[in-house]
Amino acid sequence: MATSRWYAVHPIKITKGHQSSFATLSTLRFVNHKLCSPARSFSTSSSFWIKEFFPAPDAPSIHKTEAAWPHPLYTREQMDAVSVSHRDVRNMSDRVALTMVRFLRAGLDFVSGYKHDKAVALGEKDPASAAQKYAMTEKKYLARNVFLESVAGVPGMVAGMLRHLHSMRRMKRDHGWIETLLEESYNERMHLLIFLKMCEPGWFMRLAVLGAQGIFFNALFVSYLLSPRTVHRFVGYLEEEAVITYSREIADIDAGKLPHWAKLQAPDIAIDYYKMPEGSRTMRDLLLYIRADEAKHREVNHTLGNLNPKTDPNPFVSKYKDPNQPHPKKDIEFLKPQGWEREECL
């Protein structure tokens, strides 16, 4: 695993008679740079100057900052049981939400170079040509994941913020929705921080994220004011696509198409956040956790899309008379891919 501390190569003044020593030192520094520096995907900054992407804060008295929302524990069996699923369109609101997701999916595929459907179609006729033309590498997947997670945390924050302001303005209870929405946004940001420990985005990626986030935030802001149910259904369909993407990444690791990830250890930030056990801290294990998170967001938003946002309580933070019966929970013990219908949880 690449070291988390990156070093800069500083210039050294050369005095007469020390040219050979300097040459040796330069060679050693070059070799050390090549061995210790992690892969810096889609970065446009100079490769000669390397820096710690998450520098330690100037706070000597603070040892560690714990996660605001501790992550629920997932078992290996629960994560392996996560599957690709799709909720059928039932009304015009669902159709609008699904259409927008397909439109955004096409845009994200274009930006990240993700052409899985074309690869499958060509692979049936010419597998070698398909692999050469459309094969996804670790670098391409990282670019896609960083862009995806940089905007995935927007919906929960927008919905939580609007419900928070609405609760204060109307002086009414929110029935527990705010916490779940903000926790979802926090979880998506943690995904982004984890992937950023593996790469440093360049200027093009930063500009793309800046533009996408600005448009996405304002569009969701207006949409949630008009129809909260449509927005939650939209996010539910969006998370369906995220589950598909991470499932394909796991499948590519198993198929030997991502050799670097196959032997890569998860970053420390992921190990701490997920409380990953010893012996289960590989990149594949990490993708299982992230896919399970996306599957949970899929369930949560499809469920919230089935409820009355003005009067119904949030079933994911409610206490039930019989906790042993299947019901909505924070973890994935009773995961329901297409969401809980209103009569099932209320």
Short mmCIF file of C-alpha atoms in Angstrom, two decimals:
data_model
loop_
_atom_site.label_atom_id
_atom_site.label_comp_id
_atom_site.label_asym_id
_atom_site.label_seq_id
_atom_site.Cartn_x
_atom_site.Cartn_y
_atom_site.Cartn_z
CA MET A 1 0.00 0.00 0.00
CA ALA A 2 1.33 3.45 -0.83
CA THR A 3 2.49 5.54 2.08
CA SER A 4 0.12 8.27 3.23
CA ARG A 5 2.97 10.76 3.76
CA TRP A 6 4.28 12.30 0.55
CA TYR A 7 7.56 14.16 0.33
CA ALA A 8 8.85 17.06 -1.75
CA VAL A 9 12.20 17.09 -3.46
CA HIS A 10 13.98 20.29 -2.43
CA PRO A 11 16.80 21.85 -4.48
CA ILE A 12 20.33 21.47 -3.08
CA LYS A 13 23.17 23.90 -3.68
CA ILE A 14 26.09 22.20 -5.46
CA THR A 15 29.62 23.11 -4.45
CA LYS A 16 32.73 22.26 -6.41
CA GLY A 17 33.93 18.75 -5.80
CA HIS A 18 30.51 17.43 -4.77
CA GLN A 19 29.05 16.76 -8.21
CA SER A 20 29.34 12.97 -7.87
CA SER A 21 27.75 12.99 -4.41
CA PHE A 22 24.90 15.11 -5.68
CA ALA A 23 24.36 12.75 -8.61
CA THR A 24 24.13 9.80 -6.24
CA LEU A 25 21.76 11.70 -3.95
CA SER A 26 19.59 12.71 -6.89
CA THR A 27 19.39 9.10 -8.04
CA LEU A 28 18.35 7.95 -4.58
CA ARG A 29 15.73 10.67 -4.37
CA PHE A 30 14.38 9.71 -7.78
CA VAL A 31 14.14 6.01 -6.85
CA ASN A 32 12.50 6.87 -3.52
CA HIS A 33 9.98 9.09 -5.31
CA LYS A 34 9.06 6.30 -7.72
CA LEU A 35 8.66 3.69 -4.99
CA CYS A 36 6.79 5.74 -2.40
CA SER A 37 4.56 8.00 -4.43
CA PRO A 38 1.02 6.67 -4.99
CA ALA A 39 -0.61 6.74 -8.39
CA ARG A 40 -1.89 10.24 -9.04
CA SER A 41 -4.73 9.72 -11.49
CA PHE A 42 -6.19 12.51 -13.64
CA SER A 43 -3.88 15.10 -12.03
CA THR A 44 -2.44 17.99 -13.99
CA SER A 45 -0.06 19.27 -11.32
CA SER A 46 3.68 18.72 -11.65
CA SER A 47 4.77 15.18 -10.84
CA PHE A 48 8.05 16.55 -9.40
CA TRP A 49 6.32 18.20 -6.44
CA ILE A 50 4.30 15.81 -4.34
CA LYS A 51 2.24 16.86 -1.34
CA GLU A 52 0.03 15.29 1.29
CA PHE A 53 -3.51 15.73 -0.05
CA PHE A 54 -4.98 15.72 3.47
CA PRO A 55 -2.34 17.56 5.54
CA ALA A 56 -2.56 17.16 9.30
CA PRO A 57 -4.31 20.11 11.01
CA ASP A 58 -2.26 22.51 13.09
CA ALA A 59 -3.74 21.26 16.36
CA PRO A 60 -1.11 19.42 18.45
CA SER A 61 -3.54 18.79 21.30
CA ILE A 62 -6.02 16.89 19.10
CA HIS A 63 -5.22 13.24 18.42
CA LYS A 64 -8.20 12.27 16.28
CA THR A 65 -11.63 13.47 15.18
CA GLU A 66 -14.29 10.77 15.28
CA ALA A 67 -17.05 10.49 12.68
CA ALA A 68 -20.11 12.57 13.52
CA TRP A 69 -22.34 9.66 12.50
CA PRO A 70 -20.74 6.29 13.39
CA HIS A 71 -21.23 3.84 10.57
CA PRO A 72 -23.48 0.82 11.30
CA LEU A 73 -21.77 -2.55 11.23
CA TYR A 74 -22.31 -4.71 8.15
CA THR A 75 -21.64 -8.44 8.06
CA ARG A 76 -19.96 -10.08 5.07
CA GLU A 77 -23.08 -12.12 4.37
CA GLN A 78 -25.23 -8.98 4.29
CA MET A 79 -22.87 -7.21 1.89
CA ASP A 80 -22.60 -10.23 -0.42
CA ALA A 81 -26.41 -10.37 -0.55
CA VAL A 82 -26.64 -6.85 -2.04
CA SER A 83 -27.90 -7.12 -5.61
CA VAL A 84 -28.78 -4.95 -8.56
CA SER A 85 -32.48 -4.05 -8.53
CA HIS A 86 -34.89 -1.67 -10.21
CA ARG A 87 -38.21 -0.26 -9.07
CA ASP A 88 -40.76 -0.14 -11.86
CA VAL A 89 -42.28 3.17 -12.89
CA ARG A 90 -45.79 3.54 -11.47
CA ASN A 91 -46.81 7.12 -12.21
CA MET A 92 -45.75 10.29 -14.00
CA SER A 93 -43.60 11.42 -11.06
CA ASP A 94 -41.60 8.19 -11.29
CA ARG A 95 -41.25 8.56 -15.04
CA VAL A 96 -39.87 12.09 -14.73
CA ALA A 97 -37.39 10.96 -12.07
CA LEU A 98 -36.17 7.98 -14.12
CA THR A 99 -35.81 10.08 -17.28
CA MET A 100 -33.62 12.59 -15.47
CA VAL A 101 -31.46 9.82 -14.02
CA ARG A 102 -30.90 8.30 -17.46
CA PHE A 103 -29.98 11.71 -18.83
CA LEU A 104 -27.45 12.31 -16.04
CA ARG A 105 -26.10 8.78 -16.36
CA ALA A 106 -25.32 9.41 -20.03
CA GLY A 107 -23.50 12.62 -19.12
CA LEU A 108 -21.47 10.95 -16.37
CA ASP A 109 -20.56 8.06 -18.69
CA PHE A 110 -19.26 10.58 -21.21
CA VAL A 111 -17.18 12.54 -18.69
CA SER A 112 -15.64 9.45 -17.06
CA GLY A 113 -15.15 7.45 -20.27
CA TYR A 114 -17.47 4.71 -19.05
CA LYS A 115 -18.82 2.75 -22.04
CA HIS A 116 -19.90 -0.52 -20.53
CA ASP A 117 -22.90 -1.10 -22.80
CA LYS A 118 -20.80 -0.61 -25.93
CA ALA A 119 -18.13 -2.89 -24.53
CA VAL A 120 -20.68 -5.65 -23.93
CA ALA A 121 -22.16 -5.28 -27.43
CA LEU A 122 -18.74 -5.37 -29.12
CA GLY A 123 -17.49 -8.09 -26.78
CA GLU A 124 -20.02 -10.54 -28.17
CA LYS A 125 -18.46 -10.15 -31.62
CA ASP A 126 -14.80 -9.31 -30.90
CA PRO A 127 -13.73 -9.66 -27.23
CA ALA A 128 -10.13 -8.61 -27.86
CA SER A 129 -11.14 -5.43 -29.66
CA ALA A 130 -13.73 -4.61 -26.99
CA ALA A 131 -11.17 -4.98 -24.21
CA GLN A 132 -8.68 -2.78 -26.03
CA LYS A 133 -11.18 -0.05 -26.90
CA TYR A 134 -13.56 0.07 -23.92
CA ALA A 135 -11.79 -1.64 -21.02
CA MET A 136 -12.11 0.21 -17.71
CA THR A 137 -8.89 0.65 -15.75
CA GLU A 138 -8.32 1.57 -12.12
CA LYS A 139 -7.62 5.14 -13.23
CA LYS A 140 -10.90 5.42 -15.17
CA TYR A 141 -12.90 3.94 -12.32
CA LEU A 142 -11.30 6.34 -9.84
CA ALA A 143 -12.17 9.30 -12.05
CA ARG A 144 -15.75 8.09 -12.28
CA ASN A 145 -16.04 7.38 -8.56
CA VAL A 146 -14.64 10.76 -7.52
CA PHE A 147 -17.00 12.62 -9.82
CA LEU A 148 -19.97 10.48 -8.76
CA GLU A 149 -19.37 10.91 -5.03
CA SER A 150 -18.65 14.63 -5.33
CA VAL A 151 -22.27 15.23 -6.38
CA ALA A 152 -23.92 12.28 -4.61
CA GLY A 153 -23.79 14.11 -1.29
CA VAL A 154 -25.84 17.03 -2.63
CA PRO A 155 -29.44 15.62 -2.52
CA GLY A 156 -29.39 14.68 1.17
CA MET A 157 -27.94 18.05 2.14
CA VAL A 158 -30.49 19.99 0.05
CA ALA A 159 -33.45 18.00 1.38
CA GLY A 160 -32.19 18.11 4.97
CA MET A 161 -31.53 21.85 4.78
CA LEU A 162 -34.97 22.65 3.34
CA ARG A 163 -36.76 20.47 5.90
CA HIS A 164 -34.66 22.02 8.68
CA LEU A 165 -35.61 25.55 7.61
CA HIS A 166 -39.23 24.52 7.10
CA SER A 167 -39.39 23.07 10.61
CA MET A 168 -38.07 26.27 12.16
CA ARG A 169 -40.14 28.56 9.96
CA ARG A 170 -43.40 26.70 10.55
CA MET A 171 -42.46 25.85 14.16
CA LYS A 172 -43.39 22.21 13.62
CA ARG A 173 -41.75 18.84 14.18
CA ASP A 174 -39.99 17.20 11.24
CA HIS A 175 -40.81 13.60 12.27
CA GLY A 176 -37.18 12.47 12.10
CA TRP A 177 -36.44 13.05 8.40
CA ILE A 178 -33.65 15.62 8.79
CA GLU A 179 -31.15 13.39 10.55
CA THR A 180 -31.39 10.56 8.02
CA LEU A 181 -31.03 12.95 5.08
CA LEU A 182 -27.97 14.70 6.51
CA GLU A 183 -26.43 11.36 7.52
CA GLU A 184 -26.82 10.17 3.93
CA SER A 185 -25.02 13.26 2.67
CA TYR A 186 -22.27 12.74 5.25
CA ASN A 187 -21.83 9.13 4.17
CA GLU A 188 -21.47 10.11 0.51
CA ARG A 189 -18.82 12.68 1.45
CA MET A 190 -16.91 9.96 3.30
CA HIS A 191 -16.90 7.91 0.09
CA LEU A 192 -15.34 10.89 -1.68
CA LEU A 193 -12.67 11.36 1.00
CA ILE A 194 -11.78 7.68 0.78
CA PHE A 195 -11.28 7.80 -2.99
CA LEU A 196 -9.29 11.03 -2.67
CA LYS A 197 -6.71 9.13 -0.62
CA MET A 198 -5.97 7.17 -3.80
CA CYS A 199 -5.63 10.05 -6.24
CA GLU A 200 -5.40 13.80 -6.59
CA PRO A 201 -7.80 15.40 -9.08
CA GLY A 202 -6.43 17.82 -11.63
CA TRP A 203 -7.88 21.11 -12.80
CA PHE A 204 -10.27 19.55 -15.36
CA MET A 205 -11.89 17.30 -12.76
CA ARG A 206 -12.16 20.17 -10.29
CA LEU A 207 -13.88 22.39 -12.85
CA ALA A 208 -16.24 19.58 -13.83
CA VAL A 209 -17.18 19.01 -10.18
CA LEU A 210 -17.62 22.73 -9.58
CA GLY A 211 -19.99 23.13 -12.51
CA ALA A 212 -21.92 19.92 -11.85
CA GLN A 213 -22.37 20.67 -8.17
CA GLY A 214 -23.57 24.21 -8.81
CA ILE A 215 -26.17 23.11 -11.36
CA PHE A 216 -27.20 20.02 -9.37
CA PHE A 217 -27.67 21.91 -6.10
CA ASN A 218 -29.89 24.61 -7.54
CA ALA A 219 -31.93 22.16 -9.64
CA LEU A 220 -32.58 19.96 -6.60
CA PHE A 221 -33.38 23.00 -4.45
CA VAL A 222 -36.19 24.08 -6.76
CA SER A 223 -37.35 20.52 -7.39
CA TYR A 224 -37.64 19.66 -3.71
CA LEU A 225 -39.77 22.74 -3.12
CA LEU A 226 -42.11 21.62 -5.90
CA SER A 227 -42.23 17.85 -5.31
CA PRO A 228 -40.25 16.13 -2.52
CA ARG A 229 -41.58 12.72 -3.57
CA THR A 230 -40.20 13.11 -7.09
CA VAL A 231 -36.78 14.08 -5.75
CA HIS A 232 -36.63 11.07 -3.41
CA ARG A 233 -37.65 8.79 -6.28
CA PHE A 234 -34.99 10.43 -8.43
CA VAL A 235 -32.33 9.73 -5.78
CA GLY A 236 -33.60 6.17 -5.42
CA TYR A 237 -33.11 5.58 -9.15
CA LEU A 238 -29.73 7.34 -9.00
CA GLU A 239 -28.59 4.97 -6.25
CA GLU A 240 -29.71 2.02 -8.37
CA GLU A 241 -27.16 3.14 -10.93
CA ALA A 242 -24.49 3.49 -8.24
CA VAL A 243 -25.10 -0.10 -7.13
CA ILE A 244 -24.68 -1.23 -10.74
CA THR A 245 -21.39 0.66 -11.09
CA TYR A 246 -19.82 -0.72 -7.91
CA SER A 247 -21.08 -4.23 -8.71
CA ARG A 248 -19.26 -4.04 -12.04
CA GLU A 249 -16.08 -2.84 -10.35
CA ILE A 250 -16.20 -5.81 -7.97
CA ALA A 251 -16.85 -8.15 -10.89
CA ASP A 252 -13.87 -6.71 -12.79
CA ILE A 253 -11.61 -7.33 -9.79
CA ASP A 254 -12.83 -10.93 -9.57
CA ALA A 255 -12.22 -11.36 -13.32
CA GLY A 256 -8.62 -10.15 -13.00
CA LYS A 257 -9.23 -6.99 -15.04
CA LEU A 258 -8.05 -4.66 -12.25
CA PRO A 259 -4.76 -6.25 -11.06
CA HIS A 260 -3.63 -3.21 -9.06
CA TRP A 261 -6.85 -3.07 -7.04
CA ALA A 262 -6.74 -6.83 -6.51
CA LYS A 263 -3.71 -6.45 -4.22
CA LEU A 264 -4.38 -2.93 -2.91
CA GLN A 265 -5.20 -2.37 0.75
CA ALA A 266 -8.00 0.00 1.76
CA PRO A 267 -6.88 3.44 3.04
CA ASP A 268 -6.74 3.99 6.80
CA ILE A 269 -9.64 6.44 6.65
CA ALA A 270 -11.87 3.66 5.27
CA ILE A 271 -10.65 1.12 7.83
CA ASP A 272 -11.47 3.52 10.68
CA TYR A 273 -14.84 4.59 9.28
CA TYR A 274 -16.18 1.13 8.50
CA LYS A 275 -14.36 -0.61 11.38
CA MET A 276 -13.06 -3.09 8.81
CA PRO A 277 -11.87 -6.29 10.54
CA GLU A 278 -8.38 -7.74 10.15
CA GLY A 279 -8.03 -9.86 7.05
CA SER A 280 -10.87 -8.04 5.27
CA ARG A 281 -9.26 -4.74 4.33
CA THR A 282 -8.66 -5.07 0.61
CA MET A 283 -9.94 -2.79 -2.13
CA ARG A 284 -12.57 -5.40 -2.95
CA ASP A 285 -13.78 -5.38 0.66
CA LEU A 286 -13.96 -1.59 0.54
CA LEU A 287 -16.11 -1.66 -2.59
CA LEU A 288 -18.45 -4.11 -0.86
CA TYR A 289 -18.98 -1.60 1.96
CA ILE A 290 -19.52 1.31 -0.42
CA ARG A 291 -21.93 -0.70 -2.58
CA ALA A 292 -23.89 -1.64 0.54
CA ASP A 293 -24.11 2.04 1.48
CA GLU A 294 -25.49 2.90 -1.95
CA ALA A 295 -27.99 0.06 -1.68
CA LYS A 296 -29.11 1.49 1.66
CA HIS A 297 -29.57 4.94 0.15
CA ARG A 298 -31.56 3.30 -2.64
CA GLU A 299 -33.89 1.73 -0.09
CA VAL A 300 -34.19 4.89 2.03
CA ASN A 301 -35.10 7.21 -0.82
CA HIS A 302 -37.52 4.82 -2.48
CA THR A 303 -39.20 4.43 0.92
CA LEU A 304 -39.35 8.18 1.58
CA GLY A 305 -40.78 8.60 -1.90
CA ASN A 306 -43.68 6.36 -0.85
CA LEU A 307 -44.52 8.42 2.24
CA ASN A 308 -46.32 11.69 2.87
CA PRO A 309 -43.43 14.12 3.48
CA LYS A 310 -45.63 16.44 5.55
CA THR A 311 -47.12 14.05 8.10
CA ASP A 312 -45.47 10.61 8.03
CA PRO A 313 -42.64 9.80 10.48
CA ASN A 314 -39.27 8.60 9.21
CA PRO A 315 -39.44 4.79 9.64
CA PHE A 316 -35.64 4.43 9.67
CA VAL A 317 -35.27 6.14 13.05
CA SER A 318 -38.53 4.95 14.61
CA LYS A 319 -38.91 2.32 17.33
CA TYR A 320 -41.25 -0.58 16.58
CA LYS A 321 -43.36 -2.64 18.95
CA ASP A 322 -41.78 -5.88 17.71
CA PRO A 323 -38.15 -5.15 16.68
CA ASN A 324 -37.65 -8.77 15.58
CA GLN A 325 -40.09 -8.42 12.70
CA PRO A 326 -38.60 -7.10 9.41
CA HIS A 327 -38.80 -3.31 9.36
CA PRO A 328 -36.79 -0.29 8.15
CA LYS A 329 -33.49 0.11 10.03
CA LYS A 330 -30.26 2.07 9.76
CA ASP A 331 -28.27 -1.04 8.86
CA ILE A 332 -28.88 -3.53 6.05
CA GLU A 333 -30.30 -6.43 8.08
CA PHE A 334 -33.72 -6.10 6.43
CA LEU A 335 -32.63 -4.45 3.18
CA LYS A 336 -35.51 -3.89 0.75
CA PRO A 337 -34.11 -2.82 -2.67
CA GLN A 338 -37.32 -1.28 -4.02
CA GLY A 339 -38.18 0.51 -0.78
CA TRP A 340 -40.85 -0.11 1.83
CA GLU A 341 -44.40 0.67 0.90
CA ARG A 342 -46.27 2.99 3.26
CA GLU A 343 -48.55 0.27 4.62
CA GLU A 344 -45.55 -2.00 5.30
CA CYS A 345 -43.72 0.35 7.63
CA LEU A 346 -46.46 2.57 9.06
#
